[in-house]
Coordinates of C-alpha atoms in Angstrom, one line a residue:
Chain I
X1 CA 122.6 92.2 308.8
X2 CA 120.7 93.6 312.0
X3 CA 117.9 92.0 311.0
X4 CA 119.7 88.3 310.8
X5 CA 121.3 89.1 314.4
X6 CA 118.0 89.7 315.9
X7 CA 117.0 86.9 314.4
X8 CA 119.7 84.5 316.0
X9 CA 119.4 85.9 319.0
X10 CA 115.5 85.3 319.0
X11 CA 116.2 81.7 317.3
X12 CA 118.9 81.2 320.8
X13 CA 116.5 81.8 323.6
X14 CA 113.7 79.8 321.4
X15 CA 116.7 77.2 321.7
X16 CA 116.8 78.0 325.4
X17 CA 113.3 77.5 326.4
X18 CA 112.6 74.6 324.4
X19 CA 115.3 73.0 326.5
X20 CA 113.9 74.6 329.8
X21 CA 110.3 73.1 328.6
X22 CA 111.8 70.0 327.6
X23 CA 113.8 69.6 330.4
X24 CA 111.0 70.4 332.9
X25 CA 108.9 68.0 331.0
X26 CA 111.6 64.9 331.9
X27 CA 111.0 66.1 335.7
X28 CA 107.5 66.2 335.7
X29 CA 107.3 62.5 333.9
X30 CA 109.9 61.3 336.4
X31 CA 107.9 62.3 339.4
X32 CA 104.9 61.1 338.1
X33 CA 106.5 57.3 337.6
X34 CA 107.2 57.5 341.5
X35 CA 103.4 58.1 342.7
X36 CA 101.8 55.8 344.6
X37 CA 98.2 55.1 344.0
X38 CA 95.8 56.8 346.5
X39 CA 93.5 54.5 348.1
X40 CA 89.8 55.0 347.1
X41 CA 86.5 55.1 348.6
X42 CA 85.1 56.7 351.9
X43 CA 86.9 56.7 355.2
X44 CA 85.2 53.5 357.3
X45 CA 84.6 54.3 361.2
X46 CA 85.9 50.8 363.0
X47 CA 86.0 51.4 367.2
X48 CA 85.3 54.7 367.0
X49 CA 89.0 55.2 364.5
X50 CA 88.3 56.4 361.0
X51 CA 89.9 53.6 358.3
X52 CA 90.8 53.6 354.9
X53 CA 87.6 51.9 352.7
X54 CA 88.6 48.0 352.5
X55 CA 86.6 45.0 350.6
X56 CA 84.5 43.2 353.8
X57 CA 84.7 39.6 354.2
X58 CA 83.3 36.9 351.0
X59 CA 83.0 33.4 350.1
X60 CA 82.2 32.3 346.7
X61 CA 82.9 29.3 344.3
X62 CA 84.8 29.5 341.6
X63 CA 84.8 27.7 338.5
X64 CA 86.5 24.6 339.8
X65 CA 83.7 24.7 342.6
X66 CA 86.9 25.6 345.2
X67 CA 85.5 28.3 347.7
X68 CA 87.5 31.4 347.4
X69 CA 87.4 33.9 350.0
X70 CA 89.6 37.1 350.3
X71 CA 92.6 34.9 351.8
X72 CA 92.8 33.5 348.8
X73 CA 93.1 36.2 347.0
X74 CA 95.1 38.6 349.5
X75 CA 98.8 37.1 348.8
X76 CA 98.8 40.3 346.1
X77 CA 96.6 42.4 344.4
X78 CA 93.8 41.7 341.9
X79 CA 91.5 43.1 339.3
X80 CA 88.3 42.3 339.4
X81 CA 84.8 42.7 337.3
X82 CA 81.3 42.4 337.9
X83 CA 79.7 40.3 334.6
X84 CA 77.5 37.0 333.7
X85 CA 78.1 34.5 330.6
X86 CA 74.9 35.4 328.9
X87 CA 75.8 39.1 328.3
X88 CA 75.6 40.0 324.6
X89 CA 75.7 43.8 325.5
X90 CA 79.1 45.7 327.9
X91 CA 80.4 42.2 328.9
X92 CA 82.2 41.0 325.7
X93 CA 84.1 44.3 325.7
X94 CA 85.4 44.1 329.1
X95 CA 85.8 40.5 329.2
X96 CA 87.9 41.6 325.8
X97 CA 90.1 44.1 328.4
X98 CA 90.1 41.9 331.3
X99 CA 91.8 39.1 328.8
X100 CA 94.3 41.8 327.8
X101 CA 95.2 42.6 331.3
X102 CA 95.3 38.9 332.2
X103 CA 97.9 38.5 328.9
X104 CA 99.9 41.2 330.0
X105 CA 100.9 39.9 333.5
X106 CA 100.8 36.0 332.7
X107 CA 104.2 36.2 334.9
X108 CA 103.4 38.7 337.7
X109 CA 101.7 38.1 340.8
X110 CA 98.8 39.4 340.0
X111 CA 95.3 37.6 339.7
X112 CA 92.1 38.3 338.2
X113 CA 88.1 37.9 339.6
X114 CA 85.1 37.8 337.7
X115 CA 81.9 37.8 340.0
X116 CA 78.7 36.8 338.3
X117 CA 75.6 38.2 338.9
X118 CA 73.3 36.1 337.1
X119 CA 74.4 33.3 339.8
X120 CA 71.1 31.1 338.8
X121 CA 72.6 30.6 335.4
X122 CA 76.0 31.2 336.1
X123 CA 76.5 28.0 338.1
X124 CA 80.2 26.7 338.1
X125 CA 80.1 24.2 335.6
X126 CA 79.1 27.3 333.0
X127 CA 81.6 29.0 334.4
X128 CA 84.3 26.3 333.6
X129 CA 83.1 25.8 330.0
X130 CA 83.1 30.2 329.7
X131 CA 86.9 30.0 331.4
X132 CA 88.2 27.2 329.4
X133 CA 86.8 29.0 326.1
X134 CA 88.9 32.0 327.1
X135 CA 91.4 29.6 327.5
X136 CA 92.0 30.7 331.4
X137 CA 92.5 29.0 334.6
X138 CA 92.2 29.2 338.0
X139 CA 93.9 30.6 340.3
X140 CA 95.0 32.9 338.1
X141 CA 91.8 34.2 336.7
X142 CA 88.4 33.4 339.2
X143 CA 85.1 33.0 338.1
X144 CA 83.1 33.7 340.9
X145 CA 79.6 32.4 341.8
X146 CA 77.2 32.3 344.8
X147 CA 74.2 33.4 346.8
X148 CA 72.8 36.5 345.2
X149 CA 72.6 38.8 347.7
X150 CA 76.2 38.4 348.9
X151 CA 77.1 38.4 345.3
X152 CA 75.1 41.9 345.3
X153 CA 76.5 43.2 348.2
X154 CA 80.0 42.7 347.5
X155 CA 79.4 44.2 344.1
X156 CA 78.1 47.5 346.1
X157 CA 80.7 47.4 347.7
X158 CA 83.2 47.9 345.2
X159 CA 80.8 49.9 342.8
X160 CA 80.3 52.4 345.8
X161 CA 84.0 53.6 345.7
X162 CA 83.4 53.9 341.5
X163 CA 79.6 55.5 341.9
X164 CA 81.2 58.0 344.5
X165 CA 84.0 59.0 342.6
X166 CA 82.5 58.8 339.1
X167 CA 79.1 60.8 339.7
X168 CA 77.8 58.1 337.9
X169 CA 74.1 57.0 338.7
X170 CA 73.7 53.7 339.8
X171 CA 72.7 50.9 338.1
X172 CA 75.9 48.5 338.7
X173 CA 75.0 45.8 336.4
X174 CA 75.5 48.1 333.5
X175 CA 78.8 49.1 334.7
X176 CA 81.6 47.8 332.9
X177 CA 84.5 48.7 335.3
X178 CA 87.6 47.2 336.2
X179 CA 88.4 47.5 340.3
X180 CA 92.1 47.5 341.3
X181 CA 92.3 46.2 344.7
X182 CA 95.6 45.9 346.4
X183 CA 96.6 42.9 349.0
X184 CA 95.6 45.0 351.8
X185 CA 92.0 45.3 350.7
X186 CA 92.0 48.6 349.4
X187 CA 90.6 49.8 345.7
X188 CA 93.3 51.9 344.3
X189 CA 92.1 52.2 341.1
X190 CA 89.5 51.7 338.6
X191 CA 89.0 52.2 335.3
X192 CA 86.5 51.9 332.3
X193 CA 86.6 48.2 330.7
X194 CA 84.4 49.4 327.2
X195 CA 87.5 52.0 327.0
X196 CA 90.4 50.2 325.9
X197 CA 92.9 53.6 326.4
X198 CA 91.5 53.9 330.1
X199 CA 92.4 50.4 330.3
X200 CA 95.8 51.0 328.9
X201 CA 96.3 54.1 331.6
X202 CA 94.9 51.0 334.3
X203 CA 97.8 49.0 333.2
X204 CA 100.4 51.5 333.9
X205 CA 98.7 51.7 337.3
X206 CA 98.4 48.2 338.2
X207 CA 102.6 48.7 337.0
X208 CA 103.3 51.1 339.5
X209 CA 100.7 49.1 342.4
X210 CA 103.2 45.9 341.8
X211 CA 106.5 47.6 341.9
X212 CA 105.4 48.7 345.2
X213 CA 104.4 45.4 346.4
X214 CA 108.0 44.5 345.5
X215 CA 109.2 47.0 347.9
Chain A
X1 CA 81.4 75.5 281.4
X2 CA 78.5 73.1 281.8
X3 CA 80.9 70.3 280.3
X4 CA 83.4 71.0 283.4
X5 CA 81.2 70.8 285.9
X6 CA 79.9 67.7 284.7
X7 CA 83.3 66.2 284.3
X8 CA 84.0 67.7 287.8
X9 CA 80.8 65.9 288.9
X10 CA 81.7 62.3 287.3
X11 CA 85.2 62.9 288.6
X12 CA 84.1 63.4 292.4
X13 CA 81.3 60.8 292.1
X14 CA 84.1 58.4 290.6
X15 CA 86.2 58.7 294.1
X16 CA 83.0 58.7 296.1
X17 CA 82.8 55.2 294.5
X18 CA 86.2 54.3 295.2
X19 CA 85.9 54.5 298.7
X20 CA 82.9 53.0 299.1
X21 CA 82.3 51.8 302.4
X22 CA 78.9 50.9 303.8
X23 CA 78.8 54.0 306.2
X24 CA 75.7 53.0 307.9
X25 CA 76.2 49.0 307.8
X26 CA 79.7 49.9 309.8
X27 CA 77.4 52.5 312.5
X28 CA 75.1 49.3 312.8
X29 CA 77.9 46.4 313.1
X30 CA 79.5 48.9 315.6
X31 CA 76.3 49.4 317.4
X32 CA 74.7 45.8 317.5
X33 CA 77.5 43.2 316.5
X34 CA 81.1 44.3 317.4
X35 CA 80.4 44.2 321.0
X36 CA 80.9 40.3 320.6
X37 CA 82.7 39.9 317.2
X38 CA 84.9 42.7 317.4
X39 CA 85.4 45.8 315.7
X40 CA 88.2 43.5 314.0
X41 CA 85.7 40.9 312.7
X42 CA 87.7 38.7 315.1
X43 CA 85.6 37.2 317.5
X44 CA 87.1 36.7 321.2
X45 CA 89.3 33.2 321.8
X46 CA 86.4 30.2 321.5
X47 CA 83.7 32.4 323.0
X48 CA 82.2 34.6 320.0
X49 CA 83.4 33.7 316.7
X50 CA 84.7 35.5 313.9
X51 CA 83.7 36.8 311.0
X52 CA 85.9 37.9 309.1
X53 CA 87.9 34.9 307.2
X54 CA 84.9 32.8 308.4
X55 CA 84.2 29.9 306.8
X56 CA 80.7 29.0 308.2
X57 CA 79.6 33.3 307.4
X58 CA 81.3 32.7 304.0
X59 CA 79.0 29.4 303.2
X60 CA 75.6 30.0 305.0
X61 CA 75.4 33.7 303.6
X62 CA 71.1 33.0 302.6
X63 CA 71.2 32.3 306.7
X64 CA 73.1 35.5 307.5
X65 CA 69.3 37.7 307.7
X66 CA 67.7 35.4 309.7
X67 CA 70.5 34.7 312.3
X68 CA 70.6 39.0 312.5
X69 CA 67.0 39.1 313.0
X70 CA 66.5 35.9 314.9
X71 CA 69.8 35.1 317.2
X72 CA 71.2 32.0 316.9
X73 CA 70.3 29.2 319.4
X74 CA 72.8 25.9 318.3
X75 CA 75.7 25.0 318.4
X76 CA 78.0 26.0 314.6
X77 CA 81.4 25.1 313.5
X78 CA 83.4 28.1 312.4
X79 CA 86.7 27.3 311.3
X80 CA 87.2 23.9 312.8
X81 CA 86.1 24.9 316.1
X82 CA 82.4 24.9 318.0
X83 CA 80.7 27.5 319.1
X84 CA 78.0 27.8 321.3
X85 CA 77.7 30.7 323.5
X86 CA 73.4 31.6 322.0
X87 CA 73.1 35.2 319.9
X88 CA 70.4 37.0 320.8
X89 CA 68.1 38.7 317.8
X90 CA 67.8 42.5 316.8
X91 CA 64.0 42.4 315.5
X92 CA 64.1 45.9 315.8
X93 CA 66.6 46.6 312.6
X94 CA 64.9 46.5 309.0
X95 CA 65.3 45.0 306.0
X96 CA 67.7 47.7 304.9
X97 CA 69.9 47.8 308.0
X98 CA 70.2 44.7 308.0
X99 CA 71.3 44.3 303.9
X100 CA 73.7 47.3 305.3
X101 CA 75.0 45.4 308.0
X102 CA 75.4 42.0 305.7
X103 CA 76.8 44.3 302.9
X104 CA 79.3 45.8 305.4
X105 CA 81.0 42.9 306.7
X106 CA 81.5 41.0 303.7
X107 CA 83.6 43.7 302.4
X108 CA 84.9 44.3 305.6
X109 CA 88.4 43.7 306.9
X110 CA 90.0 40.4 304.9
X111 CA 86.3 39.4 303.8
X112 CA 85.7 39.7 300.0
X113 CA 82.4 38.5 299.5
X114 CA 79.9 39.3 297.2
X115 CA 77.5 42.0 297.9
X116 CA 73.5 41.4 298.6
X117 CA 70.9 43.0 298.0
X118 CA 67.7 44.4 299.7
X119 CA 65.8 42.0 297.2
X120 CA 67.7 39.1 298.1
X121 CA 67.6 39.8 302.1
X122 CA 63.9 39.9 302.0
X123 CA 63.8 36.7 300.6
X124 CA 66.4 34.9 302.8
X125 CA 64.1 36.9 305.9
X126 CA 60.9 35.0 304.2
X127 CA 62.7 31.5 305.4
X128 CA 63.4 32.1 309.0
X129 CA 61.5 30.5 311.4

């Protein structure tokens, strides 16, 4: 008979903490659904002030041979990706992710950019046959072209934030990231584009970036 | 006592069989072909295409060696539609990983096709040019 009580009494403030726990969990999820992205990449010094990190100045063409510069892109945020058509290795996989990300926010305001860096092939014509074999358009996913050493810079740019943050060595033709940059010019997040559950956790992000956009 | 074991033997060799799968064709398809085709056999949109329920794979299987080794320059019909984005070549797989990789896919997924053999992907490999 003790033996049963203790029992019960041990079985009730199991039942306790697993409510504690489960409730604490609930909080802890909540909270997290309210963060706001941090923005990435080192601190820029502009007259003297220290800035957050923000995407310079570019002009490129895209695959309708329409020059695209940020202000085209600025009226929200967008994901972009560093890749070239004839890419048999990382590319397919990302361009695989980037497709998925496209899919999942036909309806939002959210656009998509694909810089080349094999600009000598990748002229825009190429790039319109590669967009319209992904069945994608303009301006809701760019194919961007252009001189290759803007195209280079720009991709340093971006990759800097990921290199800094990632401890990963160089190299940025081999990287297969996805860049989230909001319509203030600032990466807020990134993710791997050969990982398809980083990608999903990039989704949530990208979520929470355009709920905040709504605000 | 030796007649159990033996049983035991043919018994675990028999569900060995069952499950078959080509363990080292899947390592190579995963390493060298899924990147464009998918881990799904799929393919992605008009780009890269399938092969799995792929008619052109299906009918040009004495080609199937030679694209692996060589890449594929023209333009193919699969399924009614074109493709022409070029496959580069893996001239660094042999004979066998390739007949593993060939042996793999067309038992892969939806694909039921018969098996090949290291014999017959030596000859197909005599033909490429």
């Amino acid at each position: 008979m003790t033996l049963m009580k203790v029992l019960r009494v041990q079985k009730n403030i199991w039942n306790k903490l697993t409510y504690t726990l489960v409730g604490m969990l609930i909080l802890i999820s909540c909270t997290n659904e309210d963060k706001s992205l941090p923005i990435l990449g080192e601190k820029e010094m502009v007259e003297g002030q220290e800035v957050p990190h923000s995407i310079p100045d570019f002009s490129f063409v895209n695959q309708d041979s329409t020059i695209i510069t940020n202000d085209q892109l600025n009226s929200g945020p967008y994901v972009a990706d560093f890749f070239f058509t004839h890419c048999p290795s990382i590319c397919p996989i990302v361009t695989k992710q980037m497709l998925r990300i496209h899919d999942a926010f036909k309806e939002e305001n959210l656009k998509l950019v694909s810089f080349t860096m094999d600009p000598k092939r990748d002229t825009p014509e190429r790039l319109k046959d590669y967009a319209s074999k992904l069945e994608v358009d303009a301006p809701k996913w760019h194919f961007l072209t252009g001189d290759k050493e803007e195209l280079h810079d720009i991709a340093t740019d971006f990759f800097n934030v990921v290199i800094e943050d990632d401890e990963a060595p160089g190299g940025f033709n081999h990287s297969g990231k996805i860049i989230l940059v909001d319509k203030n010019r600032h990466i807020r997040a990134f993710c791997e584009g050969t990982d398809e559950e980083d990608v999903d956790d990039f989704i949530k992000d990208i979520k929470i970036l355009l709920s905040e956009n709504e605000d | 006592m030796k007649t159990s074991i033996l049983l035991l033997m043919m018994l675990m060799s028999f569900f060995f069989c069952q499950n078959k799968v080509y363990v080292q064709g899947e390592r190579l398809y995963n390493t060298y072909c899924s990147n464009c085709h998918g881990k799904d056999g799929m393919g992605l949109k008009n780009l890269y295409p399938p092969l799995n329920n792929s008619d052109y794979y299906e009918e040009n299987q004495d080609m199937i060696a030679c694209i692996i080794l060589k890449g594929l320059e023209e333009e193919i019909v699969v399924n009614g539609k074109d493709y022409m984005m070029p496959m580069v070549g893996f001239d660094n797989l042999t004979d066998v990983d390739i007949t593993n990789i060939i042996n793999y896919v067309n038992t892969a997924w939806d694909n039921d096709i018969e098996e090949t053999t290291i014999q017959q992907v030596k000859k197909d490999l005599e033909k490429c040019n």
